[in-house]
Amino acid sequence: MIWNPSEGIHIGSLNLRFYSLMFVIAFGLGWYIMKKIFINEKEPLDKLDTLFVWTVLATLFGARLGHVFFYDWEYFRNHPLEILLPFKFEPEFQFTGFAGLASHGAAISIIIVMYFYSKKVVNKPLLWVLDRVVIPVACGAIFVRLGNFFNSEIVGKITTNETFGIKFVRDYFSPQAAMNQTQIANPDLAYDAIVNNPKFANLLAEVPLKHPAQLYEAFAYIFVFFILLFLYWKTDTPRKHGLIFGIFLILLWTVRFVVEYVKESQGGFESALGLFTTGQWLSVPFILVGLYYLFMAEEPLPDDIKI
């Protein structure tokens, strides 16, 4: 399969990028799922608006800082202005967007923000909040990985398996390389020429087949999401504070750990530690915390019992 999608949907002068659209869908579905949960829990919906805003900000800022500190600190320590600005200043000024986001950073920031939300807004135990918020988070993870797929990023390693392998044209050729090789000034037209023009068949032949690691993750996260949904709505699992949260950590980060074996290196500190990739090392603590709550989660004491 050859993968060369356009960057988004053109509506007049507006270009709605698929990656951004996936985030919008993820947050929109997350809000809808939490609304159902809040109604079921008889919680005021005005508290949901605060949760939504805090979660969006925590996700974006946490994911950005996670990429900076976990994966590319050597670069950003010398370019601090680029951490929270969507520009490159060297070797020339260039708008880049936020090209680096890390899910581990988003996870940490969401947990921190949920602590303050539980204390200041909803007045519930932190684990009560986490047990419920991880359900839409698991749903959102599906669409984030689909966004990565549309962006031809976080691709897998080279494979000879034609059944699963995909030629990520935009991953192999940068926009500048595609234009240089085809002598076509427009990058989208250059990519289309590489894929469709027999004149550039040799360039297309250079593109290796790679595992669609993003789709592997997205497919696995579908099961994680429905397992959590089933546990919340069809079992008494929510009675034990921390149990759904623990199961979420085990399932989601185990998926991440396994898929890393077929994923191209994202950099970070793996060269120093060896054995595992950076993504795998960062997943291990989450899995261990999940195992802790899997075995230690307990039902809260009745309100009339003082502790």
XYZ file of C-alpha atoms in Angstrom:
307
model
C 0.000 0.000 0.000
C 1.186 3.510 -0.843
C 0.287 6.207 1.682
C 0.359 9.773 0.454
C -2.600 11.638 1.964
C -3.212 15.326 1.617
C -2.562 17.293 4.793
C -6.210 18.084 5.314
C -9.505 19.331 3.948
C -9.425 22.593 1.997
C -12.464 24.789 2.643
C -11.855 27.978 0.707
C -8.695 29.516 2.119
C -8.974 27.350 5.255
C -6.940 24.147 5.453
C -8.284 21.847 8.160
C -5.464 19.426 8.875
C -6.487 15.837 9.532
C -4.198 15.713 12.561
C -5.982 18.698 14.115
C -9.339 17.203 13.164
C -8.475 13.988 15.015
C -7.735 16.031 18.144
C -11.061 17.856 17.803
C -12.896 14.520 17.474
C -10.969 13.084 20.439
C -11.833 15.991 22.737
C -15.411 16.162 21.459
C -16.074 12.476 22.103
C -14.296 12.767 25.443
C -16.656 15.556 26.494
C -19.677 13.492 25.391
C -18.527 10.393 27.287
C -17.832 12.367 30.463
C -21.224 14.050 30.173
C -22.879 10.624 30.260
C -20.741 9.676 33.264
C -21.521 12.913 35.116
C -25.247 12.422 34.531
C -24.968 8.859 35.800
C -23.084 10.075 38.887
C -25.539 12.964 39.366
C -22.709 15.496 39.207
C -23.424 19.086 38.079
C -22.603 19.536 34.408
C -21.048 22.944 35.019
C -18.147 21.077 36.622
C -17.742 19.195 33.348
C -16.874 22.405 31.487
C -14.003 23.040 33.893
C -12.828 19.443 33.495
C -12.882 19.779 29.718
C -10.820 22.982 29.647
C -8.291 21.712 32.171
C -7.897 18.394 30.341
C -7.347 20.042 26.957
C -4.690 22.374 28.356
C -3.021 19.596 30.360
C -2.917 17.322 27.309
C -1.399 19.872 24.951
C 1.112 21.432 27.343
C 2.045 18.132 28.961
C 2.522 16.392 25.630
C 4.683 19.231 24.372
C 6.861 19.367 27.481
C 7.082 15.575 27.488
C 8.557 15.631 23.998
C 10.975 18.404 24.945
C 12.337 16.781 28.110
C 12.045 13.074 27.269
C 12.937 12.998 23.586
C 14.747 16.114 22.405
C 16.209 18.002 25.361
C 19.639 18.363 23.724
C 18.047 20.474 20.995
C 15.584 22.484 23.072
C 18.040 23.330 25.829
C 19.722 25.513 23.216
C 16.455 26.736 21.666
C 14.175 27.483 24.640
C 11.937 29.883 22.710
C 10.831 27.017 20.464
C 9.469 24.968 23.367
C 6.090 26.727 23.479
C 6.242 28.659 20.213
C 5.384 27.030 16.857
C 8.431 28.511 15.116
C 12.017 27.724 14.295
C 14.445 30.617 14.585
C 17.537 28.903 13.124
C 18.955 28.706 10.539
C 16.078 30.941 9.398
C 12.698 31.932 10.799
C 10.082 29.318 9.908
C 6.574 28.417 11.065
C 6.607 24.743 11.991
C 3.602 24.178 14.216
C 4.060 21.982 17.267
C 5.779 19.040 15.626
C 6.622 17.175 18.830
C 4.084 15.786 21.312
C 4.674 12.901 23.736
C 1.863 10.877 25.282
C 3.872 10.141 28.433
C 4.100 13.858 29.168
C 0.367 14.246 28.574
C -0.367 11.380 30.986
C 1.722 12.918 33.769
C 0.214 16.377 33.342
C -3.354 15.035 33.258
C -2.812 13.173 36.543
C -1.389 16.321 38.155
C -4.236 18.505 36.904
C -6.836 15.931 37.997
C -5.453 16.165 41.531
C -6.272 19.867 41.665
C -9.591 19.303 39.913
C -10.594 16.678 42.489
C -9.714 18.996 45.380
C -10.849 22.371 44.072
C -13.817 21.619 41.814
C -15.559 18.281 42.129
C -14.639 17.525 45.779
C -14.129 13.836 45.140
C -11.144 11.575 45.800
C -8.477 11.774 43.115
C -8.907 8.101 42.231
C -12.653 8.642 41.736
C -11.836 11.241 39.092
C -9.071 9.174 37.453
C -11.251 6.054 37.273
C -13.686 7.990 35.114
C -11.490 10.323 33.101
C -9.321 7.481 31.745
C -12.302 6.180 29.767
C -12.439 9.168 27.372
C -8.631 9.346 27.461
C -8.476 5.808 26.048
C -10.949 6.835 23.353
C -8.889 9.909 22.544
C -5.734 7.829 22.176
C -7.345 6.062 19.222
C -7.818 9.292 17.294
C -4.420 10.709 18.205
C -2.758 7.688 16.612
C -5.012 8.012 13.560
C -3.823 11.615 13.359
C -0.229 10.383 13.435
C -1.088 8.020 10.580
C -2.499 10.851 8.464
C 0.660 12.845 9.220
C 2.891 9.921 8.194
C 4.713 10.198 11.531
C 5.686 7.747 14.270
C 6.018 5.108 11.565
C 7.189 1.558 12.073
C 10.394 -0.179 11.127
C 11.105 -1.454 7.615
C 9.374 -4.739 6.798
C 9.331 -7.138 3.867
C 5.746 -8.152 4.621
C 3.669 -6.704 1.791
C 0.425 -7.556 3.603
C 1.093 -5.145 6.457
C 3.809 -2.937 5.002
C 3.013 0.591 3.824
C 5.082 2.986 1.728
C 4.986 6.260 3.683
C 6.004 8.595 0.883
C 5.883 11.747 3.015
C 7.976 10.135 5.701
C 10.711 9.083 3.297
C 10.878 12.322 1.278
C 10.802 15.659 3.061
C 8.815 18.370 1.217
C 12.064 19.973 0.073
C 13.494 16.650 -1.099
C 10.326 15.830 -3.029
C 10.435 19.198 -4.798
C 14.154 18.895 -5.547
C 13.815 15.382 -6.952
C 10.843 16.198 -9.173
C 11.643 19.842 -9.930
C 8.050 20.680 -9.014
C 7.681 23.775 -6.846
C 4.534 22.689 -4.997
C 5.192 19.951 -2.379
C 1.742 18.330 -2.697
C 2.091 18.160 -6.475
C 5.610 16.826 -6.080
C 4.415 14.016 -3.818
C 1.564 13.194 -6.204
C 4.036 13.021 -9.083
C 6.245 10.576 -7.199
C 3.253 8.328 -6.570
C 1.394 8.605 -9.880
C 3.806 9.718 -12.604
C 5.669 6.774 -14.223
C 8.514 9.207 -14.875
C 9.320 9.081 -11.149
C 8.782 5.350 -10.642
C 12.405 5.041 -9.546
C 11.751 7.465 -6.688
C 8.687 5.538 -5.566
C 10.709 2.337 -5.669
C 13.131 3.863 -3.153
C 10.409 4.181 -0.513
C 10.596 1.128 1.772
C 7.664 -0.762 3.219
C 7.214 0.026 6.907
C 4.960 -1.217 9.667
C 1.954 1.074 10.228
C 2.736 1.257 13.947
C 0.176 4.027 14.428
C -2.627 1.741 13.205
C -1.438 -1.129 15.395
C -1.737 1.130 18.433
C -5.040 2.661 17.382
C -6.581 -0.790 16.814
C -5.393 -2.044 20.215
C -6.672 1.102 21.949
C -10.160 0.356 20.620
C -10.174 -2.783 22.776
C -8.760 -0.890 25.756
C -11.527 1.700 25.452
C -14.359 -0.836 25.232
C -12.965 -2.876 28.130
C -12.964 0.231 30.341
C -16.417 1.212 29.105
C -17.743 -2.254 29.963
C -16.142 -2.207 33.411
C -17.691 1.147 34.262
C -21.220 0.556 32.982
C -21.730 -3.198 33.413
C -19.788 -4.175 36.553
C -19.251 -2.944 40.108
C -15.586 -2.151 39.316
C -16.107 1.608 39.921
C -16.830 0.863 43.593
C -13.140 0.161 44.130
C -11.350 3.456 43.761
C -8.311 3.147 41.523
C -9.202 -0.177 39.911
C -10.317 1.160 36.521
C -7.384 3.571 36.593
C -5.000 0.690 37.287
C -6.451 -1.476 34.523
C -6.181 1.464 32.128
C -2.496 1.981 32.968
C -1.700 -1.707 32.507
C -3.560 -2.133 29.230
C -2.702 1.117 27.475
C 0.980 1.239 28.383
C 1.457 -2.479 27.702
C 0.130 -1.840 24.205
C 2.581 1.035 23.870
C 5.438 -1.126 25.195
C 4.745 -3.959 22.723
C 4.224 -1.754 19.651
C 7.563 -0.045 20.345
C 9.254 -3.220 19.095
C 8.110 -2.468 15.535
C 8.320 1.322 15.786
C 11.167 3.459 14.506
C 13.263 5.083 17.216
C 11.886 8.417 18.391
C 15.170 9.371 20.034
C 15.500 10.307 23.681
C 17.727 8.542 26.177
C 17.520 4.978 24.835
C 21.070 5.053 23.480
C 22.350 5.668 27.013
C 20.284 2.979 28.733
C 19.993 0.396 25.970
C 17.745 -2.697 26.143
C 14.486 -0.762 25.701
C 13.424 2.265 23.676
C 12.694 5.575 25.367
C 8.965 4.926 24.970
C 9.302 1.530 26.638
C 11.340 2.866 29.566
C 8.740 5.578 30.123
C 5.895 3.035 29.941
C 7.292 0.753 32.650
C 6.500 3.074 35.627
C 2.906 3.487 34.452
C 2.478 -0.296 34.180
C 3.912 -0.798 37.681
C 1.573 1.828 39.145
C -1.297 0.097 37.350
C -0.355 -3.250 38.893
C -0.299 -1.627 42.313
C -3.849 -0.351 41.965
C -5.000 -3.625 40.393
C -4.190 -5.444 43.642
C -4.580 -2.642 46.196
C -7.799 -0.951 45.075
C -10.453 -1.042 47.780
C -13.995 0.116 48.228
C -14.151 3.399 50.179
C -15.447 3.254 53.712
C -19.032 4.420 54.259
C -19.412 8.136 54.860
C -20.419 7.611 58.455
C -17.176 5.833 59.351
C -14.475 8.254 60.403
C -10.931 7.588 59.224
